[in-house]
């Protein structure tokens, strides 16, 4: 069964450094998402992406964050200058269906990248 | 209540028993989804119920939605050890096309 993959599984970086988290969505999916989960807290939406454009982003997704689909298979999340509070598990997700008036579609999540900022 | 609050926070039952988890939300939704998360792993989509639906089944899962009470329940029948996980409801809002808002989850433990 096809699945979303993410690399690396764990990334340790120093405060102020740039990190790029990588995701390979399911191959026939066209809608992509990033979420994060700070330890012990809820899963939070960061951004949705379709047709090489951001569809929607949350208040968390400030100028320090960017997303890109550099080729036909990868979807990346870049954090330009990491802060201690960026430490979290970052989940990539994709969906085959798009956003409709019936609401957001079911999404398929990757296993996550644990980012630790020291 | 906040958007997407599960109840109870933790539930421990004997294998073979049924498990019921509830979700309450504040703002009107267009759909509600349930996800499972095994410890340290990603989220797995279980079921999606639209705001005009009242009940949905998938295998041993039964989800109900009561929009008048702004609540949903997830019933797992004949629980198995492999059902041990955290279960989250996630709501889709009319104000947002793509974003889903997750609740804080119910930690379900199945005792052998």
Short mmCIF file of C-alpha atoms in Angstrom, two decimals:
data_model
loop_
_atom_site.label_atom_id
_atom_site.label_comp_id
_atom_site.label_asym_id
_atom_site.label_seq_id
_atom_site.Cartn_x
_atom_site.Cartn_y
_atom_site.Cartn_z
CA UNK A 1 0.00 0.00 0.00
CA UNK A 2 1.46 3.40 -0.93
CA UNK A 3 2.47 5.61 1.95
CA UNK A 4 3.90 9.02 2.70
CA UNK A 5 7.57 8.93 3.64
CA UNK A 6 9.59 11.52 5.51
CA UNK A 7 13.29 12.07 6.00
CA UNK A 8 15.13 12.34 8.25
CA UNK A 9 13.32 10.60 11.08
CA UNK A 10 15.21 12.73 13.60
CA UNK A 11 17.04 16.00 13.03
CA UNK A 12 19.07 17.80 15.66
CA UNK A 13 20.11 21.36 14.90
CA UNK A 14 21.44 24.38 16.68
CA UNK A 15 19.36 27.47 17.24
CA UNK A 16 19.62 29.84 14.30
CA UNK A 17 20.43 27.16 11.78
CA UNK A 18 18.33 26.40 8.71
CA UNK A 19 16.68 23.01 8.39
CA UNK A 20 14.89 21.34 5.52
CA UNK A 21 12.46 18.56 6.23
CA UNK A 22 11.65 16.30 3.32
CA UNK A 23 8.56 14.40 2.38
CA UNK A 24 7.56 12.15 -0.47
CA UNK A 25 3.77 12.19 -0.76
CA UNK A 26 1.75 9.37 -2.24
CA UNK A 27 2.40 9.45 -5.96
CA UNK A 28 -1.04 10.25 -7.33
CA UNK A 29 -1.87 12.80 -4.63
CA UNK A 30 -1.90 16.47 -5.56
CA UNK A 31 -2.65 18.16 -2.23
CA UNK A 32 0.00 18.43 0.43
CA UNK A 33 0.13 19.54 4.04
CA UNK A 34 2.49 20.10 6.95
CA UNK A 35 1.51 19.77 10.59
CA UNK A 36 3.49 19.84 13.78
CA UNK A 37 3.04 18.34 17.22
CA UNK A 38 4.95 19.80 20.12
CA UNK A 39 5.56 17.14 22.77
CA UNK A 40 2.43 16.62 24.83
CA UNK A 41 0.36 19.04 22.76
CA UNK A 42 -2.17 18.86 19.94
CA UNK A 43 -1.35 18.30 16.31
CA UNK A 44 -1.38 21.75 14.69
CA UNK A 45 -1.96 22.65 11.05
CA UNK A 46 0.85 24.63 9.43
CA UNK A 47 0.15 24.87 5.71
CA UNK A 48 -1.64 23.34 2.74
CA UNK A 49 -0.25 23.36 -0.78
CA UNK A 50 -1.67 22.69 -4.22
CA UNK A 51 -0.56 23.42 -7.75
CA UNK A 52 2.73 24.90 -6.56
CA UNK A 53 1.02 27.42 -4.36
CA UNK A 54 0.19 27.73 -0.71
CA UNK A 55 -3.56 27.30 -0.32
CA UNK A 56 -3.79 28.12 3.33
CA UNK A 57 -1.46 28.71 6.24
CA UNK A 58 -1.80 29.10 9.97
CA UNK A 59 -0.52 31.86 12.24
CA UNK A 60 2.39 29.59 13.14
CA UNK A 61 3.59 29.57 9.53
CA UNK A 62 5.42 32.90 9.58
CA UNK A 63 8.21 34.23 7.36
CA UNK A 64 10.66 31.75 8.88
CA UNK A 65 8.81 28.90 7.20
CA UNK A 66 8.58 28.04 3.52
CA UNK A 67 7.42 25.09 1.49
CA UNK A 68 8.46 23.88 -1.91
CA UNK A 69 7.82 21.10 -4.36
CA UNK A 70 11.23 21.06 -6.01
CA UNK A 71 10.46 18.16 -8.31
CA UNK A 72 7.67 15.76 -9.12
CA UNK A 73 8.01 13.71 -5.99
CA UNK A 74 9.38 15.73 -3.07
CA UNK A 75 7.66 18.25 -0.84
CA UNK A 76 9.83 20.17 1.60
CA UNK A 77 9.41 22.37 4.66
CA UNK A 78 12.22 24.83 5.34
CA UNK A 79 12.73 26.66 8.59
CA UNK A 80 15.21 29.47 7.95
CA UNK A 81 16.45 30.25 11.44
CA UNK A 82 15.34 27.69 13.97
CA UNK A 83 14.25 28.62 17.48
CA UNK A 84 14.07 26.45 20.55
CA UNK A 85 10.29 26.50 20.32
CA UNK A 86 10.42 24.93 16.86
CA UNK A 87 11.32 21.63 18.52
CA UNK A 88 8.47 19.31 17.62
CA UNK A 89 7.41 16.37 15.51
CA UNK A 90 6.65 17.55 11.98
CA UNK A 91 4.20 15.56 9.93
CA UNK A 92 3.72 15.72 6.22
CA UNK A 93 0.39 14.63 4.75
CA UNK A 94 -1.12 14.31 1.32
CA UNK A 95 -4.58 13.78 -0.09
CA UNK A 96 -5.94 12.51 -3.37
CA UNK A 97 -9.03 14.65 -3.16
CA UNK A 98 -8.99 18.38 -2.85
CA UNK A 99 -10.78 20.84 -0.72
CA UNK A 100 -14.50 21.09 -1.40
CA UNK A 101 -17.55 22.61 0.21
CA UNK A 102 -17.87 19.31 2.07
CA UNK A 103 -14.71 20.20 3.91
CA UNK A 104 -11.11 19.06 4.00
CA UNK A 105 -10.51 15.56 2.65
CA UNK A 106 -9.07 12.58 4.44
CA UNK A 107 -5.35 12.98 4.65
CA UNK A 108 -2.56 10.41 4.66
CA UNK A 109 0.21 11.16 7.11
CA UNK A 110 3.86 10.29 7.09
CA UNK A 111 5.66 8.93 10.17
CA UNK A 112 7.04 12.35 11.06
CA UNK A 113 10.40 14.01 11.56
CA UNK A 114 11.38 14.77 15.12
CA UNK A 115 13.16 18.13 15.12
CA UNK A 116 15.23 18.99 18.16
CA UNK A 117 16.63 22.51 18.36
CA UNK A 118 19.41 22.99 20.91
CA UNK B 1 -15.03 23.83 25.24
CA UNK B 2 -12.27 24.17 22.68
CA UNK B 3 -12.67 23.03 19.11
CA UNK B 4 -12.19 19.28 19.26
CA UNK B 5 -12.06 18.06 22.83
CA UNK B 6 -12.05 14.33 23.40
CA UNK B 7 -13.49 12.60 26.38
CA UNK B 8 -12.20 10.69 28.25
CA UNK B 9 -8.54 11.68 28.10
CA UNK B 10 -7.57 8.09 28.86
CA UNK B 11 -9.47 4.82 28.70
CA UNK B 12 -8.37 1.35 29.73
CA UNK B 13 -10.54 -1.66 28.90
CA UNK B 14 -10.29 -5.41 28.65
CA UNK B 15 -9.67 -7.02 25.29
CA UNK B 16 -12.96 -7.92 23.68
CA UNK B 17 -14.89 -5.06 25.28
CA UNK B 18 -16.21 -2.09 23.36
CA UNK B 19 -14.51 1.30 23.59
CA UNK B 20 -16.38 4.56 23.21
CA UNK B 21 -14.68 7.90 22.80
CA UNK B 22 -16.42 11.23 22.51
CA UNK B 23 -15.53 14.47 20.83
CA UNK B 24 -17.11 17.86 21.38
CA UNK B 25 -16.52 20.95 19.32
CA UNK B 26 -17.48 24.59 19.44
CA UNK B 27 -17.72 25.98 15.91
CA UNK B 28 -19.96 24.62 13.15
CA UNK B 29 -18.20 22.09 10.99
CA UNK B 30 -18.51 20.74 7.48
CA UNK B 31 -16.98 17.41 8.35
CA UNK B 32 -15.34 15.53 11.18
CA UNK B 33 -12.62 12.93 10.92
CA UNK B 34 -11.18 10.42 13.35
CA UNK B 35 -7.49 9.51 13.32
CA UNK B 36 -5.41 7.00 15.25
CA UNK B 37 -1.83 7.51 16.36
CA UNK B 38 0.31 4.72 17.69
CA UNK B 39 3.01 5.83 20.09
CA UNK B 40 5.68 7.81 18.28
CA UNK B 41 4.16 7.19 14.87
CA UNK B 42 2.18 9.13 12.30
CA UNK B 43 -1.57 9.55 12.19
CA UNK B 44 -3.77 7.05 10.41
CA UNK B 45 -7.09 8.17 8.99
CA UNK B 46 -9.97 6.06 10.26
CA UNK B 47 -13.22 7.58 9.10
CA UNK B 48 -14.73 10.82 7.82
CA UNK B 49 -18.30 11.85 8.51
CA UNK B 50 -19.92 14.82 6.81
CA UNK B 51 -22.11 17.32 8.61
CA UNK B 52 -25.23 15.99 6.86
CA UNK B 53 -24.52 12.42 8.00
CA UNK B 54 -25.52 11.01 11.37
CA UNK B 55 -23.78 7.66 11.47
CA UNK B 56 -21.07 5.84 9.59
CA UNK B 57 -19.54 2.39 9.88
CA UNK B 58 -16.21 0.94 8.85
CA UNK B 59 -15.41 -2.57 10.01
CA UNK B 60 -15.40 -2.54 13.81
CA UNK B 61 -15.70 1.25 13.89
CA UNK B 62 -18.92 3.17 14.28
CA UNK B 63 -18.98 6.94 14.27
CA UNK B 64 -21.94 9.13 15.11
CA UNK B 65 -22.33 12.84 14.64
CA UNK B 66 -24.85 15.07 16.39
CA UNK B 67 -24.51 18.57 14.99
CA UNK B 68 -27.20 19.93 17.31
CA UNK B 69 -25.08 18.93 20.30
CA UNK B 70 -21.82 19.59 18.45
CA UNK B 71 -20.51 16.18 19.36
CA UNK B 72 -19.31 12.95 17.82
CA UNK B 73 -18.53 9.52 19.18
CA UNK B 74 -16.25 6.75 18.02
CA UNK B 75 -17.14 3.21 19.02
CA UNK B 76 -14.65 0.39 18.57
CA UNK B 77 -16.33 -2.97 19.03
CA UNK B 78 -14.64 -6.16 20.18
CA UNK B 79 -11.39 -4.37 21.00
CA UNK B 80 -8.02 -5.97 20.34
CA UNK B 81 -4.57 -5.34 21.78
CA UNK B 82 -3.60 -3.73 18.46
CA UNK B 83 -6.24 -1.02 19.04
CA UNK B 84 -4.04 0.44 21.78
CA UNK B 85 -3.29 3.96 20.53
CA UNK B 86 -4.34 7.58 20.83
CA UNK B 87 -7.48 8.56 18.97
CA UNK B 88 -8.11 12.07 17.73
CA UNK B 89 -11.09 13.80 16.27
CA UNK B 90 -10.33 16.46 13.70
CA UNK B 91 -12.81 19.02 12.47
CA UNK B 92 -13.12 20.84 9.20
CA UNK B 93 -14.58 24.33 9.43
CA UNK B 94 -16.71 26.20 6.92
CA UNK B 95 -14.26 29.09 7.22
CA UNK B 96 -11.39 26.96 5.98
CA UNK B 97 -11.19 24.67 2.96
CA UNK B 98 -8.15 22.61 3.78
CA UNK B 99 -7.30 22.98 7.44
CA UNK B 100 -8.34 20.38 9.98
CA UNK B 101 -8.22 21.10 13.69
CA UNK B 102 -7.19 18.24 15.91
CA UNK B 103 -8.41 17.61 19.42
CA UNK B 104 -6.19 16.59 22.28
CA UNK B 105 -6.98 12.90 21.91
CA UNK B 106 -8.03 9.90 23.96
CA UNK B 107 -5.34 7.41 24.98
CA UNK B 108 -6.86 3.96 24.68
CA UNK B 109 -5.20 0.99 26.36
CA UNK B 110 -6.45 -2.53 25.77
CA UNK B 111 -5.59 -4.99 28.55
CA UNK B 112 -5.02 -8.59 27.41
#
